[in-house]
Short mmCIF file of C-alpha atoms and ligand atoms in Angstrom, two decimals:
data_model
loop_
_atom_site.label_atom_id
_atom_site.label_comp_id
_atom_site.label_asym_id
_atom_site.label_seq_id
_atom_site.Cartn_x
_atom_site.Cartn_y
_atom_site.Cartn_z
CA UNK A 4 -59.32 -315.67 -65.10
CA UNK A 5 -59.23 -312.19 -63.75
CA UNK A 6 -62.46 -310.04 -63.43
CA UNK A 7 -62.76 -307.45 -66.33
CA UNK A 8 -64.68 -304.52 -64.41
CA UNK A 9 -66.49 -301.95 -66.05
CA UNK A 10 -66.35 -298.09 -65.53
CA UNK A 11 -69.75 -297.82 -63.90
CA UNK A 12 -68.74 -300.79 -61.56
CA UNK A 13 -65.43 -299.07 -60.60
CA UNK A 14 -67.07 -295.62 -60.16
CA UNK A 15 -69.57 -297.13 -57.61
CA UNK A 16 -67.42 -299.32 -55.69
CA UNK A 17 -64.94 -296.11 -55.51
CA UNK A 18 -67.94 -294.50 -54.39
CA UNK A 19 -68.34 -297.87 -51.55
CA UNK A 20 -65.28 -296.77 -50.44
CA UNK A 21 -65.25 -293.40 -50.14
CA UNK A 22 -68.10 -293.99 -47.79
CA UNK A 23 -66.28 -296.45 -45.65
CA UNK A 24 -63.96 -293.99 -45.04
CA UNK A 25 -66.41 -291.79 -43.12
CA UNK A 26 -66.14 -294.71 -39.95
CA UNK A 27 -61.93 -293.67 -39.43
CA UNK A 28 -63.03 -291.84 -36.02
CA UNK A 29 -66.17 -294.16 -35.08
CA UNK A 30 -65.80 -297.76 -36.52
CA UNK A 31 -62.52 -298.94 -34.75
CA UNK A 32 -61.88 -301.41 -33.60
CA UNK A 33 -64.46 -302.96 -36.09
CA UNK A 34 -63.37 -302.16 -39.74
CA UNK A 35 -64.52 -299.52 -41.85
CA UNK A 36 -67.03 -300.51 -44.75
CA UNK A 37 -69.18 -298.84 -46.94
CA UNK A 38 -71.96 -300.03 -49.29
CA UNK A 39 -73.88 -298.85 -52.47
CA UNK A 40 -77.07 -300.08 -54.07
CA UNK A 41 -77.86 -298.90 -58.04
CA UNK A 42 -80.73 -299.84 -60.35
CA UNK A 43 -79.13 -299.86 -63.96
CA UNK A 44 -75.65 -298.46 -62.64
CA UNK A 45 -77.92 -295.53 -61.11
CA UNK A 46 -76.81 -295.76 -57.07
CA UNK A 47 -80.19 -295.74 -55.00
CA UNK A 48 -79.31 -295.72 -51.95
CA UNK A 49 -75.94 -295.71 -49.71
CA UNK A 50 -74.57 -296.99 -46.11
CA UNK A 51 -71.40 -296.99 -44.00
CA UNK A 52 -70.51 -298.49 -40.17
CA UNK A 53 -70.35 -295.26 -38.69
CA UNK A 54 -69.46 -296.56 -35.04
CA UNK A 55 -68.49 -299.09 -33.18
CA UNK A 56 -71.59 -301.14 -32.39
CA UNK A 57 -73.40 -299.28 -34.26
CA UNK A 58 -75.20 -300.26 -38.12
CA UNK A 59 -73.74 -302.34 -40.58
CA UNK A 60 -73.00 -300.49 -43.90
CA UNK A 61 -75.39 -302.63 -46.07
CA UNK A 62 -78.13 -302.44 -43.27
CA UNK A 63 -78.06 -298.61 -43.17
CA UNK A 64 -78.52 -298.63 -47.32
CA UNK A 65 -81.35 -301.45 -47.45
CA UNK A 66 -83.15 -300.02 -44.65
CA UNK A 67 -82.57 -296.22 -46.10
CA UNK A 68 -84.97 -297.49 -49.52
CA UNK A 69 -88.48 -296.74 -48.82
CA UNK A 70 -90.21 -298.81 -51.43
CA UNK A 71 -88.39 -302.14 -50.63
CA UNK A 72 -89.70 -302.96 -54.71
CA UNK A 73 -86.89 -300.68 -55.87
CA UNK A 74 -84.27 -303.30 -54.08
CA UNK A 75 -85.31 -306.37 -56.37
CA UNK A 76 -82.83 -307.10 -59.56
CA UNK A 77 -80.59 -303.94 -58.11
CA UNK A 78 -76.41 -304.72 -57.20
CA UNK A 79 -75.29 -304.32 -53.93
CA UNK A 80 -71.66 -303.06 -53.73
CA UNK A 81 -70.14 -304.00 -50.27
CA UNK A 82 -66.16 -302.96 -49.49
CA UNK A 83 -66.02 -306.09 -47.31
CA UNK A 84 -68.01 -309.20 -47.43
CA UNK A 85 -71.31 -309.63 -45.13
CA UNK A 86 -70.69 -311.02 -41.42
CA UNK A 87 -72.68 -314.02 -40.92
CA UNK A 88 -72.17 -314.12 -37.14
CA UNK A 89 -73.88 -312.30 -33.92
CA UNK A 90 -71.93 -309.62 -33.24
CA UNK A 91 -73.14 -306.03 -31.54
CA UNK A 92 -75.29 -306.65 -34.73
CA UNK A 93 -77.49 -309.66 -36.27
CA UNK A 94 -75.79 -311.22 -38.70
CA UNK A 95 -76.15 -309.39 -42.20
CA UNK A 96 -76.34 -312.01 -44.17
CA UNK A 97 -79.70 -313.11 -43.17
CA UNK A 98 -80.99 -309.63 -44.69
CA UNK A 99 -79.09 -309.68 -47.44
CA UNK A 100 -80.44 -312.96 -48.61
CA UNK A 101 -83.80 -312.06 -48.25
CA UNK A 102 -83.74 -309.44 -51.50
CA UNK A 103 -83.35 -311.02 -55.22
CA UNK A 104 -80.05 -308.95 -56.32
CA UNK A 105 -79.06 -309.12 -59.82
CA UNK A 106 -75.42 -309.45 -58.51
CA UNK A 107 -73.58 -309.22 -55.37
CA UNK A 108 -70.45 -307.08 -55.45
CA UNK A 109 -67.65 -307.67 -53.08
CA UNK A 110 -64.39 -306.27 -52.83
CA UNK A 111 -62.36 -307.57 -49.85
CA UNK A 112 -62.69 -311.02 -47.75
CA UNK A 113 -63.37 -310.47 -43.88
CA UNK A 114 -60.56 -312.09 -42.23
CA UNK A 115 -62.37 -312.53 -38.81
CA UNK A 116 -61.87 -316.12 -38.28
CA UNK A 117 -66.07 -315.97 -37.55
CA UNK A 118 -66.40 -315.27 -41.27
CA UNK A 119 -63.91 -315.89 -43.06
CA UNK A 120 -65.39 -316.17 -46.59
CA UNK A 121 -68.36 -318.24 -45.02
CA UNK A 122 -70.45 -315.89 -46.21
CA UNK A 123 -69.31 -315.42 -50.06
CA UNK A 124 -69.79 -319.24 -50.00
CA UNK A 125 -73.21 -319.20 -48.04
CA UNK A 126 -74.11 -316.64 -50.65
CA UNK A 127 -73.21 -318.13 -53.76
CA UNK A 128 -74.79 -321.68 -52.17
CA UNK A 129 -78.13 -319.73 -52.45
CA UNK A 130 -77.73 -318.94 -56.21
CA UNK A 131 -76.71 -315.35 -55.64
CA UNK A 132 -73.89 -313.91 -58.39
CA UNK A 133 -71.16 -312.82 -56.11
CA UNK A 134 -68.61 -310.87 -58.35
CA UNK A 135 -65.75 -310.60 -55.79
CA UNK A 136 -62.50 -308.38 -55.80
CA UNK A 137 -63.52 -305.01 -57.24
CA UNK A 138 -61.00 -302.89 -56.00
CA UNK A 139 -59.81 -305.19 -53.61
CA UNK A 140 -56.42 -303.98 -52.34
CA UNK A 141 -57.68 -300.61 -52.18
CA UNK A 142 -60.06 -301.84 -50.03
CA UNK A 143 -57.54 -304.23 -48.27
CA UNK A 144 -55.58 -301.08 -47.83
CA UNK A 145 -58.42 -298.87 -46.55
CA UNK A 146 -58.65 -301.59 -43.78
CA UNK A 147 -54.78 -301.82 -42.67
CA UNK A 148 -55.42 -301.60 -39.15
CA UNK A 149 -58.32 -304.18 -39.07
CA UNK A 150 -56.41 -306.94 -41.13
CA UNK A 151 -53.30 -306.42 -38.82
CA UNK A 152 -55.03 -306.75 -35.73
CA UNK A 153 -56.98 -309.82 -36.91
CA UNK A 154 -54.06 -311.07 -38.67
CA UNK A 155 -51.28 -310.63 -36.45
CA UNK A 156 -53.30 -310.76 -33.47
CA UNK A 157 -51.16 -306.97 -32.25
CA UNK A 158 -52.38 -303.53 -32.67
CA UNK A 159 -51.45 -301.33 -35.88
CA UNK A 160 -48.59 -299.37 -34.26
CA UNK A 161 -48.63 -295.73 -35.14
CA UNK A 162 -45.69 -293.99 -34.05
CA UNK A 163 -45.70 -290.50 -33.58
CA UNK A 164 -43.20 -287.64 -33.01
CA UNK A 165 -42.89 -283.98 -33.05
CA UNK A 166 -39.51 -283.02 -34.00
CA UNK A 167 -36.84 -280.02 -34.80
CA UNK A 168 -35.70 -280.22 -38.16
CA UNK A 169 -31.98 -281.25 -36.57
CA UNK A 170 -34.48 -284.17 -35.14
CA UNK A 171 -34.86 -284.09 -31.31
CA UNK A 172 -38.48 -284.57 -29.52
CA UNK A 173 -37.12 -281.95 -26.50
CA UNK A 174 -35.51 -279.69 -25.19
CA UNK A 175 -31.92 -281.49 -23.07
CA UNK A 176 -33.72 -280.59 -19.63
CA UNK A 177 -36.79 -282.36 -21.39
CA UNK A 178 -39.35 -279.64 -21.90
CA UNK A 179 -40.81 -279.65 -25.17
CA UNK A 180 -44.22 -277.66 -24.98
CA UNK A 181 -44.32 -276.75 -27.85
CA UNK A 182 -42.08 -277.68 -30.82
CA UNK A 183 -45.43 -278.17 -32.40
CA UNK A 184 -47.63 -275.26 -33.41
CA UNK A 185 -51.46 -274.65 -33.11
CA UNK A 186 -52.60 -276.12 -36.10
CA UNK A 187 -49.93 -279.22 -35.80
CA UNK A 188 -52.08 -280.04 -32.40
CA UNK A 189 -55.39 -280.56 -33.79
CA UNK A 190 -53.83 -282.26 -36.26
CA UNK A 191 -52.28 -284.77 -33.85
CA UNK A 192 -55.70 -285.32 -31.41
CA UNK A 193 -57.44 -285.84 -34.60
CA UNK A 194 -54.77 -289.16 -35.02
CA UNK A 195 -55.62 -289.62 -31.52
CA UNK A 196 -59.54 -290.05 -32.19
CA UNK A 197 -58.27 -292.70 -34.49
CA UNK A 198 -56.65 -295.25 -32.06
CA UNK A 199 -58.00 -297.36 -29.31
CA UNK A 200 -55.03 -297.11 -27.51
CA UNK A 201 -52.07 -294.47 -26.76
CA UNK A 202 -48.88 -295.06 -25.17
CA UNK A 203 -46.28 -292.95 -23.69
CA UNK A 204 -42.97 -293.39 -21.10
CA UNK A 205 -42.67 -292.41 -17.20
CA UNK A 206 -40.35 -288.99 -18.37
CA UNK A 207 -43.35 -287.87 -20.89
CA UNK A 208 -46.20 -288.18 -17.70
CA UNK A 209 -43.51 -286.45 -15.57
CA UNK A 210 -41.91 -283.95 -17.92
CA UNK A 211 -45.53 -282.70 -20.34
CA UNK A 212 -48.46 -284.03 -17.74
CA UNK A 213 -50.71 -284.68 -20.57
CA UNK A 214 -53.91 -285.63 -20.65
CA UNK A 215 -53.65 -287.76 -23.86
CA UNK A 216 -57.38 -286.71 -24.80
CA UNK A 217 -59.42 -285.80 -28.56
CA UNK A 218 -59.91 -282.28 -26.68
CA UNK A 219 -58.83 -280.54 -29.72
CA UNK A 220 -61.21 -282.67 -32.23
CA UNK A 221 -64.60 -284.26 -31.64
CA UNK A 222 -63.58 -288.22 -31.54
CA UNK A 223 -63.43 -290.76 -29.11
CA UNK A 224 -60.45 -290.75 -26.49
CA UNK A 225 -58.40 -293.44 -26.93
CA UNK A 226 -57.52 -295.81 -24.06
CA UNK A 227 -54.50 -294.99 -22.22
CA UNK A 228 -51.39 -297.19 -21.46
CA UNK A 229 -47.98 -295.64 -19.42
CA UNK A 230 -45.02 -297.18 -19.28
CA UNK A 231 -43.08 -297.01 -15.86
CA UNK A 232 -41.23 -300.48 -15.38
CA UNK A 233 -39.80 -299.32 -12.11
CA UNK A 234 -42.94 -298.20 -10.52
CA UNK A 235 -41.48 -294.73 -9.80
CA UNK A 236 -44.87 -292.40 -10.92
CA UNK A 237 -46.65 -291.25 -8.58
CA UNK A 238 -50.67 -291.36 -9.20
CA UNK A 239 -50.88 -286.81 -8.74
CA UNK A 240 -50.63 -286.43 -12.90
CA UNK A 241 -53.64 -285.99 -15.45
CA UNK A 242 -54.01 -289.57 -16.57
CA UNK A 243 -54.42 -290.83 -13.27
CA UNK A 244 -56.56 -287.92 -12.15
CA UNK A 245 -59.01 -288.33 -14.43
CA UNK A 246 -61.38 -290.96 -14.10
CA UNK A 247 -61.99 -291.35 -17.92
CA UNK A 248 -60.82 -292.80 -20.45
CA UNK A 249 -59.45 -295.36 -18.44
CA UNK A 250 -55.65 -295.37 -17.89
CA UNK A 251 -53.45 -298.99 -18.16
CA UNK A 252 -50.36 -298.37 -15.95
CA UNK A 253 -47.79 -300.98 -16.88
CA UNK A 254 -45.07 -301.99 -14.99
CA UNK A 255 -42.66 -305.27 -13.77
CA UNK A 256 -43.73 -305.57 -9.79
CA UNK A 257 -46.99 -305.55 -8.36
CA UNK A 258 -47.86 -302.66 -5.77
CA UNK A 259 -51.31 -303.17 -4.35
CA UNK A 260 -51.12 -299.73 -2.66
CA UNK A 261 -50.89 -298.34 -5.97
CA UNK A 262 -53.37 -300.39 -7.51
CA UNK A 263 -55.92 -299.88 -4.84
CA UNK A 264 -55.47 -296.17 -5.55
CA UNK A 265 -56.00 -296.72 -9.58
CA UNK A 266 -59.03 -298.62 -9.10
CA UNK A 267 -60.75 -295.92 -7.27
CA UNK A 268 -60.39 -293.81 -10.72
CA UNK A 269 -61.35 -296.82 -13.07
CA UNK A 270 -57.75 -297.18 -14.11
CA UNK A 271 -55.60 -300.49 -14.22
CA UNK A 272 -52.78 -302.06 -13.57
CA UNK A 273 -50.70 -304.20 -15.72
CA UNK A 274 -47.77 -306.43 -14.85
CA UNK A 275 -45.21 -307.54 -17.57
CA UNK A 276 -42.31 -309.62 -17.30
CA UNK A 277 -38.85 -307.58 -18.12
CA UNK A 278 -36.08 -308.89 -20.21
CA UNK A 279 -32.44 -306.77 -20.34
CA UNK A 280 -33.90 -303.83 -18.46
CA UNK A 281 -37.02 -303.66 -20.69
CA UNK A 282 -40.68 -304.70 -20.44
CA UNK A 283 -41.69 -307.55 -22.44
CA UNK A 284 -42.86 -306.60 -25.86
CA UNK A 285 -44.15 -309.69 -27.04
CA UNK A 286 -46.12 -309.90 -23.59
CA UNK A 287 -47.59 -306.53 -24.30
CA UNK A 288 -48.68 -307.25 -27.66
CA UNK A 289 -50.63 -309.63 -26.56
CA UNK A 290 -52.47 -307.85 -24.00
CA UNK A 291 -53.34 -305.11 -26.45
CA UNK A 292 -54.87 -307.54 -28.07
CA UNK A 293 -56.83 -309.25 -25.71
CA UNK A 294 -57.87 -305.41 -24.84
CA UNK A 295 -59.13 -304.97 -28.53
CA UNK A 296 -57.02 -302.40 -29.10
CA UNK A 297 -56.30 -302.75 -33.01
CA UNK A 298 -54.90 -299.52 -33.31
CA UNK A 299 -51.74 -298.01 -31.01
CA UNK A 300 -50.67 -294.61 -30.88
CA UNK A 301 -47.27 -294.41 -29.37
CA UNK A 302 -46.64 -290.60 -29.05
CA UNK A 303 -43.32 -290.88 -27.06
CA UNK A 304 -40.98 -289.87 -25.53
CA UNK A 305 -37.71 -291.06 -27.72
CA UNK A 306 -36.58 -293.89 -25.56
CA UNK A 307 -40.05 -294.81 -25.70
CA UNK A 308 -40.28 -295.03 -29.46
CA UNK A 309 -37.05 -296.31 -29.57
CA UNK A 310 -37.86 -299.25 -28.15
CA UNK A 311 -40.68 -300.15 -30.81
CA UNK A 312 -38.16 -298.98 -33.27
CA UNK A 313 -35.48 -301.23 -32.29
CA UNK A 314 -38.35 -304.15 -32.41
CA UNK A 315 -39.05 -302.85 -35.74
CA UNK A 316 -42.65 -303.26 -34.00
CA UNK A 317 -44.35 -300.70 -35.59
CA UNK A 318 -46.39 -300.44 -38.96
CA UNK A 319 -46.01 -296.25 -39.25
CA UNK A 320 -43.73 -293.66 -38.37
CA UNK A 321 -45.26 -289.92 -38.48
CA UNK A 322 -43.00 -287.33 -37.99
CA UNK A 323 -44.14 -283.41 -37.57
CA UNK A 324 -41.00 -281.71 -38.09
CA UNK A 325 -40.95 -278.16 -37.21
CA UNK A 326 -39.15 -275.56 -37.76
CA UNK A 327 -36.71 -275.19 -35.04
CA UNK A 328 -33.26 -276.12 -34.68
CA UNK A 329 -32.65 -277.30 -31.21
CA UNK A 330 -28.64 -276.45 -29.88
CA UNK A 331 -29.11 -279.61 -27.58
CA UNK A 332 -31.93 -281.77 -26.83
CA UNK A 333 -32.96 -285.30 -26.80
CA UNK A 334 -33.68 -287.54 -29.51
CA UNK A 335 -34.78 -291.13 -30.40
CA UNK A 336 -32.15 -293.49 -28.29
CA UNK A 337 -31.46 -295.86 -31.20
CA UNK A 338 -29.43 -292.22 -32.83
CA UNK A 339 -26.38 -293.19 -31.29
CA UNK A 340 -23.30 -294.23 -32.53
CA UNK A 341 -23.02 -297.29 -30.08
CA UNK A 342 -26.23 -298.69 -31.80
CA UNK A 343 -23.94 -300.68 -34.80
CA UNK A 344 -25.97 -304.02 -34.02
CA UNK A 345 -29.57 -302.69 -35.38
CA UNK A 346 -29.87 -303.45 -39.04
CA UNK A 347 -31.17 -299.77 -41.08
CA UNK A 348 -35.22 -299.95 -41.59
CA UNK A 349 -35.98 -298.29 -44.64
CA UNK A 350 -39.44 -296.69 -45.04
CA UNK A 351 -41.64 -295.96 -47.62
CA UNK A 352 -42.63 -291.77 -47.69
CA UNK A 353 -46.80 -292.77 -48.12
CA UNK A 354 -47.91 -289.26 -47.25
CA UNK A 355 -46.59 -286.03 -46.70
CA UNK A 356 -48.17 -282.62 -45.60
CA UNK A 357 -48.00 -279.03 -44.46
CA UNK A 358 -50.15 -278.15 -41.41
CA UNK A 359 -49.08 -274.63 -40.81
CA UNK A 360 -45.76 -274.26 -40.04
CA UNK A 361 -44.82 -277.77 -39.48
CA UNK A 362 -44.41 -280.81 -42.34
CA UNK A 363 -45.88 -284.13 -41.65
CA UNK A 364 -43.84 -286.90 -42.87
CA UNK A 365 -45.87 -290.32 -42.90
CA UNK A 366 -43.86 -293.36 -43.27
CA UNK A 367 -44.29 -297.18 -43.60
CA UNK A 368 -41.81 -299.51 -42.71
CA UNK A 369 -40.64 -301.76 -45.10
CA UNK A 370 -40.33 -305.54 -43.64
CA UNK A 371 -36.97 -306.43 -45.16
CA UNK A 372 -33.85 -304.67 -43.61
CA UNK A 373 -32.17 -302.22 -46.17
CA UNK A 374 -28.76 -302.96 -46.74
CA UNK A 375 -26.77 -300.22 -48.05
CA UNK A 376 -24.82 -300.85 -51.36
N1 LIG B 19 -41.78 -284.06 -29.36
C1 LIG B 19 -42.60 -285.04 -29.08
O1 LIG B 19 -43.34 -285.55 -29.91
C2 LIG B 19 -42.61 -285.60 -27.67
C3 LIG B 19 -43.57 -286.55 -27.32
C4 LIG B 19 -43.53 -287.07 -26.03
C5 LIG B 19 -42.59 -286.63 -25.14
N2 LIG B 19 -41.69 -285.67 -25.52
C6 LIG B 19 -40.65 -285.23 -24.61
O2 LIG B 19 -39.74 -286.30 -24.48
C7 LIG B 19 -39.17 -286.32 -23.17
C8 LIG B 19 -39.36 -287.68 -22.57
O3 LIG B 19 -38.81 -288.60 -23.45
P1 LIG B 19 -37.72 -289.62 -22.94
O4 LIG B 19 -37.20 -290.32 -24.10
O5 LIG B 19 -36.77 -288.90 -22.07
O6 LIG B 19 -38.55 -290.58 -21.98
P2 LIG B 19 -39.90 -291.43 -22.28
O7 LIG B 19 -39.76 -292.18 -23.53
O8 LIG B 19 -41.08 -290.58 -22.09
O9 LIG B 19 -39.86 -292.40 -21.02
C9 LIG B 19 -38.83 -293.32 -20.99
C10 LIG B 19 -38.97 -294.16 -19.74
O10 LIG B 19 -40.18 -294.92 -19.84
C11 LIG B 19 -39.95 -296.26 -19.44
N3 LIG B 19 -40.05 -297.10 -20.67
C12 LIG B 19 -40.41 -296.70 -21.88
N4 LIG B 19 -40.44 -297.74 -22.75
C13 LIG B 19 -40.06 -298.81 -22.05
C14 LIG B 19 -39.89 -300.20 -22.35
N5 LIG B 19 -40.14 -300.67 -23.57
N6 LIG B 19 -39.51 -301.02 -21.39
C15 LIG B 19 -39.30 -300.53 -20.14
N7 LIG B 19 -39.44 -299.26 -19.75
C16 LIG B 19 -39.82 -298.40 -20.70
C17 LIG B 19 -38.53 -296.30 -18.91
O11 LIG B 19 -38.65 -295.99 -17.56
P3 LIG B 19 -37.63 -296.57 -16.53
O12 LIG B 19 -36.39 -295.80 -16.80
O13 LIG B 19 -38.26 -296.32 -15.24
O14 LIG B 19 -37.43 -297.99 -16.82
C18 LIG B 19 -37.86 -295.16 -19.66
O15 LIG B 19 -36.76 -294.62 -19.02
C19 LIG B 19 -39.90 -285.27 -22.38
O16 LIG B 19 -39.05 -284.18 -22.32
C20 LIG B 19 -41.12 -284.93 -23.21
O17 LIG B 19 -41.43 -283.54 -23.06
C21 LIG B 19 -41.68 -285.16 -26.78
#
């Protein structure tokens, strides 16, 4: 029978998860959690994983309450059930077990195969009352990126394009600096700070020379990854200049020259098989993951995006569109009349917003093909 919550618990597991929230920049690619601890629906204390390695939510609230008396008969309200393994932290569960709580609230199972719901059950087996699934697909949503990357062992794939409003990403002789304006940037390093990973084509490094850095917003720099199947970059552009964050160059044929010359920066190299001209998707999935990256930014070009688009491998679309209508220019590849094979995606508008000039479009893509009536 389903859980009838009341509006106290509601209000403080909203409360849980407002707080979890606070880890988008820092927690990743651990997930976000929160926690809340009230006496008689009063909260007395509260806790979130702020980074990666860092605190665990309900170990930042117990260890916040200076008269450890106060923590007897309270609830604990936890966004995500208690790890029960050693990770970059001891396992919570042996603290949490340690305080008589009148009950245990917990919204969302942790689908890391070294938890699992091991410790709901480890809890309950000690006599604890474990109320489980307040709020839970919020709190399955707040985690989106986490439960794909555990799940589908691949990164959350953010795609993420600056646009005209008659849609192309450049200019036809491919500058593109900037369609976007001032504000629009920020906005778009701050997305940055939330991936472990970002990933562009060989035309973007030659045409822009970006840096792919937070410089804009204080977060972390995600990791960087460059597509150039046919090894034709040279190593005198920004991402291979700089010695951090590290740099993944992927390509199809081993150069040892050119790997000899990464390593001296800290950067990699990172050979994939090709299949009809194009680098194996599957094969790079899989070494995202292995690289813990649970969150890729893929910021271009269009062919680039394309290519995840005509995978339908991606889990968001975000489109600034600006106010500019381009004579000629270049687009997103799969905008071609040629492209009658690829069945139409429809998306789901989750977010929309005005930063300055520009309107950001967020999208999610819907699994099943749309077939027009
Ligand atoms: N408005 C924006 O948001 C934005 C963002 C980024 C860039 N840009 C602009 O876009 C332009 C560049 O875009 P673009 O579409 O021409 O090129 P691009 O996407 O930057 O690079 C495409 C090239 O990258 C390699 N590549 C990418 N994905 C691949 C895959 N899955 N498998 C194999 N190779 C792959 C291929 O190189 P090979 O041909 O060697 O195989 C391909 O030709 C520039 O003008 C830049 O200024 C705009």
């Amino acid at each position: 029978m389903k859980e009838k919550w009341s509006i106290v618990e509601l209000k403080i597991m909203r409360r849980a998860l407002v707080l979890a929230r606070k880890g988008l920049y820092g927690a990743h690619p651990n997930p976000m959690v929160g926690c809340v601890i009230a006496k008689n629906g009063r909260i007395i204390s509260e806790g979130y994983h702020k980074e990666f390695g860092s605190l665990h939510a309900e170990i930042m609230a117990i260890n916040k309450v200076k008269d450890k008396s106060m923590l007897e008969d309270s609830d604990l309200f936890l966004t995500l059930e208690p790890c029960t393994h050693i990770g970059k932290q001891p396992p919570c569960i042996d603290t949490i077990r340690q305080i008589r709580w009148r009950n245990i609230y917990i919204a969302s199972e942790d689908c890391d195969k070294r938890v699992c719901g091991e410790g709901i059950k480890i809890l309950r087996k000690d006599g604890f009352s474990v109320r489980f699934g307040l709020l839970e697909e919020e709190a399955i949503n707040l985690n989106k990126v986490f439960f794909t990357f555990k799940i589908q062992k691949r990164p959350f794939i953010t795609l993420k394009a600056a646009v005209s409003t008659n849609g192309f990403l450049a200019w036809k002789d491919g500058h593109s600096k900037w369609l976007s304006c001032e504000k629009s940037l920020i906005e778009a390093h701050k997305l940055r700070a939330e991936a472990d990973g970002i990933l562009v084509g060989r035309e973007t490094v030659q045409n822009d020379n970006p840096e792919l850095t937070t410089r804009l917003f204080k977060g972390r720099s995600p990791k960087r990854f460059i597509i150039d199947r046919r090894n034709k970059l040279s190593l005198k552009y920004k991402v291979f200049e700089q010695k951090s964050p590290v740099t993944y160059y992927i390509t199809t044929k081993r150069n040892l020259h050119k790997e000899a010359q990464l390593a001296k920066n800290g950067h990699k190299m990172i050979i994939l098989n090709e299949s009809n001209n194009k680098i194996n998707m599957e094969e790079l999935m899989f070494k995202l993951h292995e690289l813990d990256i649970s969150h890729l930014l893929v910021e271009g070009g269009g062919k680039t995006i394309s290519e995840f688009i005509n995978n339908s491998l991606f889990d968001k679309l975000i489109l600034c569109v600006t106010p500019f209508i381009l004579p000629q220019g270049r687009g997103f590849a799969f905008f071609n009349e040629s492209n009658t094979s690829h069945p139409s995606l429809a998306l789901k508008l989750i977010f929309q917003k005005n930063i300055g000039q520009d309107l950001w479009l967020e999208y999610q893509l819907l699994k099943e093909p749309y077939e027009f009536a």
